[in-house]
Short mmCIF file of C-alpha atoms and ligand atoms in Angstrom, two decimals:
data_model
loop_
_atom_site.label_atom_id
_atom_site.label_comp_id
_atom_site.label_asym_id
_atom_site.label_seq_id
_atom_site.Cartn_x
_atom_site.Cartn_y
_atom_site.Cartn_z
CA MET A 154 -10.88 -33.02 -84.14
CA ARG A 155 -13.84 -33.52 -81.82
CA ALA A 156 -16.88 -31.26 -81.84
CA THR A 157 -20.55 -31.11 -80.81
CA VAL A 158 -23.18 -31.87 -83.43
CA MET A 159 -26.95 -31.71 -82.94
CA TYR A 160 -28.97 -34.09 -85.11
CA GLY A 161 -32.44 -33.29 -83.80
CA ALA A 162 -34.37 -32.54 -80.64
CA GLY A 163 -32.69 -34.25 -77.69
CA ASP A 164 -29.99 -35.72 -79.95
CA VAL A 165 -26.60 -34.11 -79.26
CA ARG A 166 -23.42 -36.02 -80.04
CA VAL A 167 -19.72 -35.36 -79.67
CA GLU A 168 -17.96 -36.80 -82.69
CA THR A 169 -14.96 -36.57 -84.95
CA VAL A 170 -15.29 -33.86 -87.61
CA PRO A 171 -12.83 -32.45 -90.19
CA ASP A 172 -10.06 -30.42 -88.54
CA ALA A 173 -10.63 -26.67 -88.45
CA ARG A 174 -8.20 -24.90 -90.79
CA LEU A 175 -7.59 -21.49 -92.31
CA VAL A 176 -9.58 -20.81 -95.50
CA GLU A 177 -9.59 -17.01 -96.00
CA HIS A 178 -6.66 -14.63 -95.48
CA THR A 179 -8.74 -12.89 -92.79
CA ASP A 180 -9.28 -16.07 -90.72
CA ALA A 181 -7.74 -17.11 -87.42
CA LEU A 182 -7.51 -20.71 -86.24
CA VAL A 183 -8.30 -20.87 -82.52
CA LEU A 184 -7.77 -23.83 -80.18
CA VAL A 185 -10.66 -23.63 -77.74
CA THR A 186 -9.81 -23.61 -74.01
CA ARG A 187 -13.24 -22.81 -72.56
CA SER A 188 -16.70 -22.96 -74.09
CA ALA A 189 -20.29 -23.08 -72.90
CA ILE A 190 -23.80 -24.25 -73.60
CA CYS A 191 -26.20 -21.35 -74.14
CA GLY A 192 -29.84 -21.10 -73.14
CA SER A 193 -30.55 -20.40 -76.81
CA ASP A 194 -29.01 -23.80 -77.69
CA LEU A 195 -31.94 -25.32 -75.80
CA TRP A 196 -34.44 -24.04 -78.37
CA PRO A 197 -33.26 -26.45 -81.10
CA TYR A 198 -32.66 -29.04 -78.37
CA LYS A 199 -36.40 -28.91 -77.70
CA SER A 200 -37.66 -28.55 -81.25
CA MET A 201 -35.16 -29.37 -84.03
CA LYS A 202 -36.43 -31.76 -86.68
CA PRO A 203 -34.20 -34.83 -87.18
CA THR A 204 -31.50 -34.38 -89.85
CA GLU A 205 -28.93 -36.70 -91.44
CA THR A 206 -26.13 -34.16 -91.49
CA GLY A 207 -26.58 -32.45 -88.14
CA ARG A 208 -25.69 -28.94 -87.09
CA ARG A 209 -22.47 -27.82 -85.39
CA MET A 210 -23.17 -26.13 -82.06
CA GLY A 211 -21.66 -23.45 -79.85
CA HIS A 212 -20.99 -19.74 -80.10
CA GLU A 213 -19.37 -18.80 -76.76
CA PHE A 214 -15.68 -19.53 -76.33
CA ILE A 215 -12.21 -18.36 -75.51
CA GLY A 216 -9.11 -19.97 -76.89
CA VAL A 217 -5.51 -19.67 -78.01
CA VAL A 218 -4.61 -18.50 -81.51
CA GLU A 219 -2.86 -21.34 -83.33
CA ASP A 220 -2.47 -19.69 -86.76
CA VAL A 221 -3.61 -16.61 -88.65
CA GLY A 222 -4.22 -15.75 -92.30
CA ASN A 223 -1.93 -13.36 -94.18
CA ASP A 224 -4.22 -10.36 -93.69
CA VAL A 225 -4.68 -10.69 -89.91
CA ARG A 226 -2.91 -7.87 -88.04
CA THR A 227 -4.16 -7.65 -84.45
CA MET A 228 -3.24 -11.08 -83.07
CA LYS A 229 -0.56 -13.73 -83.34
CA LYS A 230 0.00 -17.37 -82.49
CA GLY A 231 -0.19 -17.90 -78.74
CA ASP A 232 -2.57 -15.01 -77.95
CA LEU A 233 -5.57 -15.79 -75.74
CA VAL A 234 -8.74 -14.44 -77.37
CA VAL A 235 -12.46 -14.18 -76.66
CA THR A 236 -15.12 -14.13 -79.35
CA PRO A 237 -18.49 -12.44 -79.43
CA PHE A 238 -21.28 -14.90 -80.31
CA ALA A 239 -21.35 -13.65 -83.90
CA TRP A 240 -18.41 -12.71 -86.13
CA SER A 241 -18.09 -9.32 -87.82
CA ASP A 242 -15.59 -7.32 -89.89
CA GLY A 243 -15.35 -4.29 -87.60
CA THR A 244 -15.19 -1.90 -90.57
CA CYS A 245 -18.61 -1.74 -92.26
CA PHE A 246 -21.34 0.87 -91.78
CA PHE A 247 -23.01 -1.02 -88.92
CA CYS A 248 -19.81 -2.08 -87.15
CA LYS A 249 -18.69 1.56 -87.07
CA LEU A 250 -21.98 2.37 -85.35
CA GLY A 251 -21.25 -0.31 -82.73
CA LEU A 252 -24.00 -2.49 -84.19
CA HIS A 253 -21.71 -5.40 -85.01
CA ILE A 254 -24.59 -7.87 -84.85
CA SER A 255 -25.88 -6.35 -88.11
CA CYS A 256 -22.45 -6.48 -89.82
CA LEU A 257 -22.77 -6.47 -93.60
CA HIS A 258 -20.03 -9.11 -93.87
CA GLY A 259 -20.60 -11.03 -90.64
CA GLY A 260 -22.27 -14.27 -89.67
CA ARG A 261 -22.89 -16.96 -87.10
CA TYR A 262 -20.83 -19.87 -85.81
CA GLY A 263 -21.91 -23.33 -86.89
CA LEU A 264 -23.35 -22.15 -90.20
CA ASP A 265 -22.05 -21.96 -93.77
CA GLY A 266 -18.93 -24.02 -93.18
CA VAL A 267 -17.84 -22.16 -90.04
CA ASP A 268 -17.10 -24.33 -87.00
CA GLY A 269 -19.15 -24.24 -83.81
CA GLY A 270 -17.62 -23.20 -80.50
CA GLN A 271 -18.42 -26.46 -78.66
CA GLY A 272 -15.44 -28.21 -80.21
CA GLU A 273 -11.68 -28.42 -79.98
CA ALA A 274 -10.90 -25.76 -82.59
CA VAL A 275 -12.64 -23.06 -84.61
CA ARG A 276 -11.89 -21.23 -87.82
CA VAL A 277 -12.88 -17.65 -86.95
CA PRO A 278 -13.74 -15.52 -90.01
CA GLN A 279 -12.91 -11.78 -90.00
CA ALA A 280 -10.54 -12.38 -87.09
CA ASP A 281 -9.39 -8.76 -86.73
CA GLY A 282 -12.94 -7.50 -86.49
CA THR A 283 -14.22 -10.34 -84.34
CA LEU A 284 -11.73 -11.48 -81.72
CA VAL A 285 -10.51 -9.52 -78.71
CA VAL A 286 -7.04 -10.38 -77.38
CA LEU A 287 -7.10 -10.93 -73.61
CA PRO A 288 -4.29 -9.65 -71.38
CA VAL A 289 -4.25 -12.78 -69.21
CA ASN A 290 -2.83 -16.28 -69.56
CA GLU A 291 -4.88 -19.40 -70.05
CA GLU A 292 -4.46 -20.66 -66.50
CA GLY A 293 -6.28 -17.78 -64.86
CA THR A 294 -9.23 -17.98 -62.50
CA LEU A 295 -10.94 -15.29 -64.58
CA LEU A 296 -11.65 -17.62 -67.48
CA PRO A 297 -15.28 -18.41 -66.56
CA SER A 298 -16.14 -14.72 -66.35
CA LEU A 299 -14.27 -14.00 -69.56
CA VAL A 300 -16.31 -16.67 -71.40
CA THR A 301 -19.53 -14.93 -70.37
CA LEU A 302 -18.46 -11.86 -72.35
CA SER A 303 -19.13 -13.91 -75.50
CA ASP A 304 -22.84 -13.79 -74.88
CA VAL A 305 -24.69 -13.84 -71.55
CA MET A 306 -22.91 -10.95 -69.81
CA SER A 307 -22.92 -8.84 -72.96
CA THR A 308 -26.59 -9.68 -73.54
CA GLY A 309 -27.52 -8.76 -69.97
CA HIS A 310 -25.67 -5.47 -70.43
CA HIS A 311 -27.48 -4.87 -73.71
CA ALA A 312 -30.83 -5.39 -71.98
CA ALA A 313 -29.86 -2.89 -69.28
CA LEU A 314 -28.78 -0.26 -71.80
CA ALA A 315 -31.94 -0.74 -73.88
CA ALA A 316 -34.00 -0.39 -70.68
CA LYS A 317 -32.17 2.90 -69.94
CA VAL A 318 -30.85 1.66 -66.58
CA GLY A 319 -28.90 4.34 -64.73
CA PRO A 320 -28.21 5.83 -61.31
CA GLY A 321 -31.26 5.91 -59.06
CA ARG A 322 -33.49 3.93 -61.43
CA SER A 323 -35.74 1.08 -60.36
CA VAL A 324 -35.35 -2.06 -62.42
CA GLY A 325 -37.34 -5.25 -62.96
CA VAL A 326 -35.42 -8.22 -64.34
CA ILE A 327 -37.60 -10.94 -65.83
CA GLY A 328 -35.93 -14.34 -65.62
CA ASP A 329 -33.41 -16.03 -63.33
CA GLY A 330 -31.47 -17.76 -66.12
CA ALA A 331 -27.89 -16.81 -66.91
CA VAL A 332 -28.88 -13.75 -68.96
CA GLY A 333 -31.28 -12.48 -66.30
CA LEU A 334 -28.63 -12.88 -63.60
CA CYS A 335 -26.13 -11.05 -65.79
CA GLY A 336 -28.81 -8.39 -66.26
CA VAL A 337 -28.80 -7.95 -62.49
CA ILE A 338 -25.00 -7.52 -62.56
CA ALA A 339 -25.29 -5.01 -65.41
CA SER A 340 -28.05 -3.03 -63.68
CA ARG A 341 -26.08 -2.72 -60.48
CA ARG A 342 -22.96 -1.80 -62.45
CA LEU A 343 -24.88 1.01 -64.14
CA GLY A 344 -26.04 2.38 -60.80
CA ALA A 345 -29.60 1.10 -60.41
CA GLU A 346 -30.98 1.77 -56.96
CA ARG A 347 -33.56 -0.97 -56.77
CA ILE A 348 -33.40 -4.26 -58.67
CA ILE A 349 -36.42 -6.55 -58.52
CA LEU A 350 -35.63 -10.03 -59.83
CA LEU A 351 -38.60 -12.01 -61.11
CA GLY A 352 -37.69 -15.67 -60.77
CA ARG A 353 -38.61 -18.70 -58.71
CA HIS A 354 -35.64 -21.07 -58.73
CA PRO A 355 -34.25 -20.85 -55.14
CA GLU A 356 -30.54 -21.20 -55.95
CA ARG A 357 -30.71 -18.83 -58.89
CA VAL A 358 -32.52 -16.05 -57.08
CA ALA A 359 -30.06 -16.48 -54.20
CA LEU A 360 -27.22 -15.86 -56.65
CA GLY A 361 -29.21 -12.93 -58.06
CA LYS A 362 -29.28 -11.39 -54.58
CA GLU A 363 -25.52 -11.77 -54.31
CA PHE A 364 -25.23 -10.03 -57.67
CA GLY A 365 -27.28 -7.10 -56.40
CA ALA A 366 -31.00 -7.88 -56.58
CA THR A 367 -32.76 -6.02 -53.77
CA ASP A 368 -36.13 -7.80 -54.07
CA VAL A 369 -37.33 -11.12 -55.45
CA VAL A 370 -40.78 -11.73 -56.91
CA SER A 371 -41.54 -15.42 -57.37
CA GLU A 372 -45.14 -15.08 -58.54
CA ARG A 373 -45.96 -15.27 -62.24
CA GLY A 374 -48.38 -13.56 -64.60
CA ASP A 375 -50.92 -11.13 -63.11
CA GLU A 376 -49.80 -11.93 -59.56
CA ALA A 377 -46.25 -10.95 -60.43
CA VAL A 378 -47.46 -7.68 -61.94
CA GLU A 379 -49.47 -6.97 -58.80
CA ARG A 380 -46.50 -7.73 -56.55
CA VAL A 381 -44.16 -5.41 -58.49
CA ARG A 382 -46.74 -2.62 -58.32
CA GLU A 383 -46.97 -3.10 -54.56
CA LEU A 384 -43.21 -2.72 -54.32
CA THR A 385 -43.22 0.49 -56.39
CA ASP A 386 -46.06 2.54 -54.87
CA GLY A 387 -48.38 1.29 -57.58
CA LEU A 388 -46.32 2.87 -60.37
CA GLY A 389 -44.27 0.06 -61.89
CA VAL A 390 -40.52 0.13 -62.48
CA ASP A 391 -38.50 2.62 -64.53
CA SER A 392 -36.63 -0.09 -66.46
CA VAL A 393 -37.50 -3.67 -67.36
CA LEU A 394 -35.05 -6.29 -68.64
CA GLU A 395 -36.92 -9.07 -70.44
CA CYS A 396 -34.51 -12.02 -70.43
CA VAL A 397 -36.81 -14.98 -71.16
CA GLY A 398 -38.64 -14.54 -74.45
CA LEU A 399 -41.70 -16.63 -73.62
CA ARG A 400 -44.98 -14.90 -74.37
CA GLU A 401 -46.05 -14.59 -70.75
CA ALA A 402 -42.69 -13.08 -69.79
CA VAL A 403 -42.89 -10.43 -72.50
CA VAL A 404 -46.41 -9.48 -71.45
CA THR A 405 -45.29 -9.25 -67.81
CA ALA A 406 -42.39 -7.02 -68.87
CA LEU A 407 -44.72 -4.59 -70.63
CA GLU A 408 -47.13 -4.63 -67.69
CA ILE A 409 -44.63 -3.86 -64.93
CA ALA A 410 -43.03 -0.91 -66.76
CA ARG A 411 -44.22 2.41 -65.38
CA ALA A 412 -45.65 5.07 -67.70
CA GLY A 413 -42.74 6.57 -69.61
CA GLY A 414 -40.50 3.63 -68.68
CA ALA A 415 -38.38 1.45 -70.95
CA VAL A 416 -38.20 -2.24 -71.71
CA GLY A 417 -34.98 -3.89 -72.88
CA TRP A 418 -35.96 -7.03 -74.71
CA VAL A 419 -33.28 -9.70 -75.19
CA GLY A 420 -35.12 -13.00 -74.71
CA VAL A 421 -35.48 -14.68 -78.11
CA PRO A 422 -39.21 -14.16 -78.76
CA GLU A 423 -41.49 -17.17 -78.70
CA ASP A 424 -44.33 -15.04 -80.09
CA GLU A 425 -43.56 -11.95 -82.11
CA ASN A 426 -47.12 -10.62 -81.81
CA VAL A 427 -47.13 -9.41 -78.23
CA ARG A 428 -49.55 -6.90 -76.80
CA ALA A 429 -47.58 -3.86 -77.86
CA GLY A 430 -50.68 -1.73 -77.19
CA VAL A 431 -49.86 -1.98 -73.49
CA ALA A 432 -46.64 -0.12 -74.22
CA PHE A 433 -48.31 2.43 -76.48
CA TRP A 434 -50.80 3.67 -73.92
CA LYS A 435 -48.11 4.04 -71.26
CA ASN A 436 -45.55 5.72 -73.52
CA VAL A 437 -43.18 2.85 -72.78
CA SER A 438 -40.22 2.56 -75.13
CA ILE A 439 -39.18 -0.90 -76.24
CA GLY A 440 -35.56 -1.54 -77.25
CA GLY A 441 -33.19 -4.44 -77.45
CA GLY A 442 -32.76 -7.42 -79.71
CA PRO A 443 -29.61 -9.48 -80.22
CA ALA A 444 -26.62 -7.83 -78.52
CA SER A 445 -23.59 -6.46 -80.33
CA ALA A 446 -21.35 -8.39 -77.96
CA ARG A 447 -18.24 -7.28 -79.86
CA ALA A 448 -18.84 -3.70 -78.76
CA TYR A 449 -19.50 -4.64 -75.14
CA ILE A 450 -16.54 -6.97 -74.60
CA GLU A 451 -14.10 -4.05 -74.56
CA GLU A 452 -16.43 -2.03 -72.32
CA LEU A 453 -16.94 -4.81 -69.75
CA LEU A 454 -13.48 -6.39 -69.86
CA PRO A 455 -11.80 -4.02 -67.34
CA ASP A 456 -14.52 -4.78 -64.78
CA VAL A 457 -13.95 -8.52 -65.18
CA LEU A 458 -10.16 -8.17 -65.04
CA ASP A 459 -10.19 -6.29 -61.74
CA GLY A 460 -12.93 -8.46 -60.21
CA ARG A 461 -15.60 -5.74 -59.98
CA ILE A 462 -18.04 -8.12 -61.65
CA GLU A 463 -18.00 -11.94 -61.51
CA PRO A 464 -20.46 -13.16 -64.13
CA GLY A 465 -18.60 -16.49 -64.33
CA ARG A 466 -20.44 -17.50 -61.17
CA VAL A 467 -23.41 -18.40 -63.40
CA PHE A 468 -21.55 -21.59 -64.33
CA ASP A 469 -22.65 -24.24 -61.85
CA ARG A 470 -21.23 -27.20 -63.73
CA THR A 471 -17.96 -27.65 -65.60
CA GLY A 472 -16.99 -30.71 -67.57
CA PRO A 473 -14.98 -31.97 -70.53
CA LEU A 474 -16.27 -32.01 -74.10
CA ASP A 475 -17.50 -35.60 -73.77
CA GLU A 476 -20.01 -34.47 -71.12
CA VAL A 477 -21.68 -31.93 -73.39
CA PRO A 478 -24.68 -34.19 -74.21
CA ASP A 479 -25.28 -34.53 -70.44
CA GLY A 480 -24.87 -30.78 -70.11
CA TYR A 481 -27.67 -30.16 -72.60
CA ARG A 482 -29.94 -32.61 -70.82
CA LEU A 483 -29.23 -31.14 -67.38
CA MET A 484 -29.74 -27.56 -68.55
CA ASN A 485 -32.95 -28.55 -70.32
CA GLU A 486 -34.21 -30.16 -67.11
CA ARG A 487 -33.16 -27.03 -65.18
CA GLU A 488 -30.84 -29.15 -63.03
CA VAL A 489 -27.93 -27.01 -64.21
CA LEU A 490 -28.03 -23.25 -64.75
CA LYS A 491 -25.15 -23.05 -67.22
CA PHE A 492 -22.63 -25.66 -68.32
CA GLN A 493 -19.01 -24.74 -68.95
CA ILE A 494 -16.79 -26.91 -71.14
CA ALA A 495 -13.12 -27.06 -70.09
CA PHE A 496 -10.61 -28.43 -72.61
ZN1 LIG B 145 -19.27 -5.04 -90.13
#
């Protein structure tokens, strides 16, 4: 089969790899129908040291079940399924808490002999705990939005929950990438009254406004903080969604939160030693981390199915598997917001 392999920074190839196949009785074999390149895939694309063996890429996909192991109960050949970006058993201490990302028997795609999602097929471990069967067929127009449940929409929702977004709250969303834009969708869905999007890419903030952003702040750093304060009677916002991870973005997030506010932090941190003292003196609570997408897929799915939210609009380029190396390059150059792979 064909799949995406990264060999080092800027070196992504689509090549022939061993066919995915069942190994454990709890596995499912899934033929991928839609997949995507993630903003987090750009970190190794910028920085990975060259390797001989390469690393299989991709963790967002939907596909059709081709075969299941003897112990798999909740799906059968022919079912359309969506995966969260990490696999999990659904039965351990953490999964029962809804914290599937910390599953005691879970793991990540592309590691330890598990296929990546940017390929024709994937062996999914712990299939019953991981995959969600979708009540639609594989020809539907909902597929792009359904793919976003794997990661970006679930991560945006996680940021909003961690930031305690709710009816009447004011929200600042840091970042106009796919996660930030999904954070806007999530904030509006949870009833936020005012949503200030901090971003400067014209097309992306325009989409953010369609998703529900009420204000856009295109300044950065101290000027951005000043601008948000002006918009909030000098107080700062109730809730902040940090969807970038760069040091400056995290500092801005802490600065624009009002006293007693909350920051939901989902950008993969560039620098883990941020100025947490800013939060201490304002009694700001900091939550977030990697999302338990498995828990959120079921929560968000009805809204996608009836068209109340359309997170699939973050995909501004769709192409076949062979165009994935171009997709990485275009996303890295910020020419493309998010690349969807159609099989
Ligand atoms: Zn678990």
